[in-house]
Amino acid sequence: MRILHILNDGPREDARQIIAAHATQHEVEVVDMSADNISYAELVDKIEDHDQVICW
């Protein structure tokens, strides 16, 4: 399963722990909206490419 984590306010400790747990069994990608310079179109493409999306 491909999981996309979108961090709206940067990484938090609880998010880091869950992301690390997911990464042991799944393909995980993280987008930090507070640090990454990503366009809306790129974000939509990433959302469509993943099986599950989690927003923090």
mmCIF file of C-alpha atoms in Angstrom:
data_model
loop_
_atom_site.group_PDB
_atom_site.id
_atom_site.type_symbol
_atom_site.label_atom_id
_atom_site.label_comp_id
_atom_site.label_asym_id
_atom_site.label_seq_id
_atom_site.Cartn_x
_atom_site.Cartn_y
_atom_site.Cartn_z
ATOM 1 C CA MET A 1 0.000 0.000 0.000
ATOM 2 C CA ARG A 2 1.229 3.492 -0.828
ATOM 3 C CA ILE A 3 0.511 6.015 1.944
ATOM 4 C CA LEU A 4 0.890 9.774 1.622
ATOM 5 C CA HIS A 5 1.217 11.816 4.812
ATOM 6 C CA ILE A 6 0.578 15.546 4.398
ATOM 7 C CA LEU A 7 1.960 17.645 7.234
ATOM 8 C CA ASN A 8 0.196 21.008 7.328
ATOM 9 C CA ASP A 9 2.086 22.539 10.266
ATOM 10 C CA GLY A 10 5.356 20.656 10.055
ATOM 11 C CA PRO A 11 6.310 17.382 11.712
ATOM 12 C CA ARG A 12 4.983 16.553 15.170
ATOM 13 C CA GLU A 13 6.221 13.737 17.370
ATOM 14 C CA ASP A 14 2.989 11.738 17.154
ATOM 15 C CA ALA A 15 3.016 12.033 13.358
ATOM 16 C CA ARG A 16 6.665 10.912 13.220
ATOM 17 C CA GLN A 17 5.875 7.811 15.247
ATOM 18 C CA ILE A 18 2.917 6.800 13.087
ATOM 19 C CA ILE A 19 4.804 7.517 9.861
ATOM 20 C CA ALA A 20 7.702 5.367 11.072
ATOM 21 C CA ALA A 21 5.295 2.547 11.947
ATOM 22 C CA HIS A 22 3.647 2.733 8.527
ATOM 23 C CA ALA A 23 7.048 2.735 6.811
ATOM 24 C CA THR A 24 7.859 -0.693 8.226
ATOM 25 C CA GLN A 25 5.077 -2.311 6.191
ATOM 26 C CA HIS A 26 4.121 0.168 3.450
ATOM 27 C CA GLU A 27 5.598 2.565 0.928
ATOM 28 C CA VAL A 28 5.364 5.979 2.597
ATOM 29 C CA GLU A 29 5.804 9.493 1.250
ATOM 30 C CA VAL A 30 5.672 12.655 3.356
ATOM 31 C CA VAL A 31 4.854 16.153 2.135
ATOM 32 C CA ASP A 32 5.586 18.925 4.634
ATOM 33 C CA MET A 33 3.455 21.856 3.494
ATOM 34 C CA SER A 34 5.321 24.209 5.858
ATOM 35 C CA ALA A 35 8.705 23.431 4.283
ATOM 36 C CA ASP A 36 8.189 21.942 0.819
ATOM 37 C CA ASN A 37 7.605 24.239 -2.120
ATOM 38 C CA ILE A 38 4.992 22.119 -3.886
ATOM 39 C CA SER A 39 2.400 23.287 -6.364
ATOM 40 C CA TYR A 40 -1.268 22.488 -6.045
ATOM 41 C CA ALA A 41 -1.089 20.380 -9.226
ATOM 42 C CA GLU A 42 1.834 18.344 -7.848
ATOM 43 C CA LEU A 43 -0.035 17.757 -4.585
ATOM 44 C CA VAL A 44 -3.163 16.605 -6.420
ATOM 45 C CA ASP A 45 -1.043 14.191 -8.493
ATOM 46 C CA LYS A 46 0.517 12.763 -5.327
ATOM 47 C CA ILE A 47 -2.903 12.329 -3.720
ATOM 48 C CA GLU A 48 -4.190 10.486 -6.785
ATOM 49 C CA ASP A 49 -1.070 8.262 -6.936
ATOM 50 C CA HIS A 50 -1.412 6.945 -3.367
ATOM 51 C CA ASP A 51 -3.820 4.399 -1.917
ATOM 52 C CA GLN A 52 -4.276 6.277 1.361
ATOM 53 C CA VAL A 53 -3.786 9.930 2.343
ATOM 54 C CA ILE A 54 -3.417 11.133 5.917
ATOM 55 C CA CYS A 55 -3.398 14.843 6.731
ATOM 56 C CA TRP A 56 -1.933 16.137 9.961
#
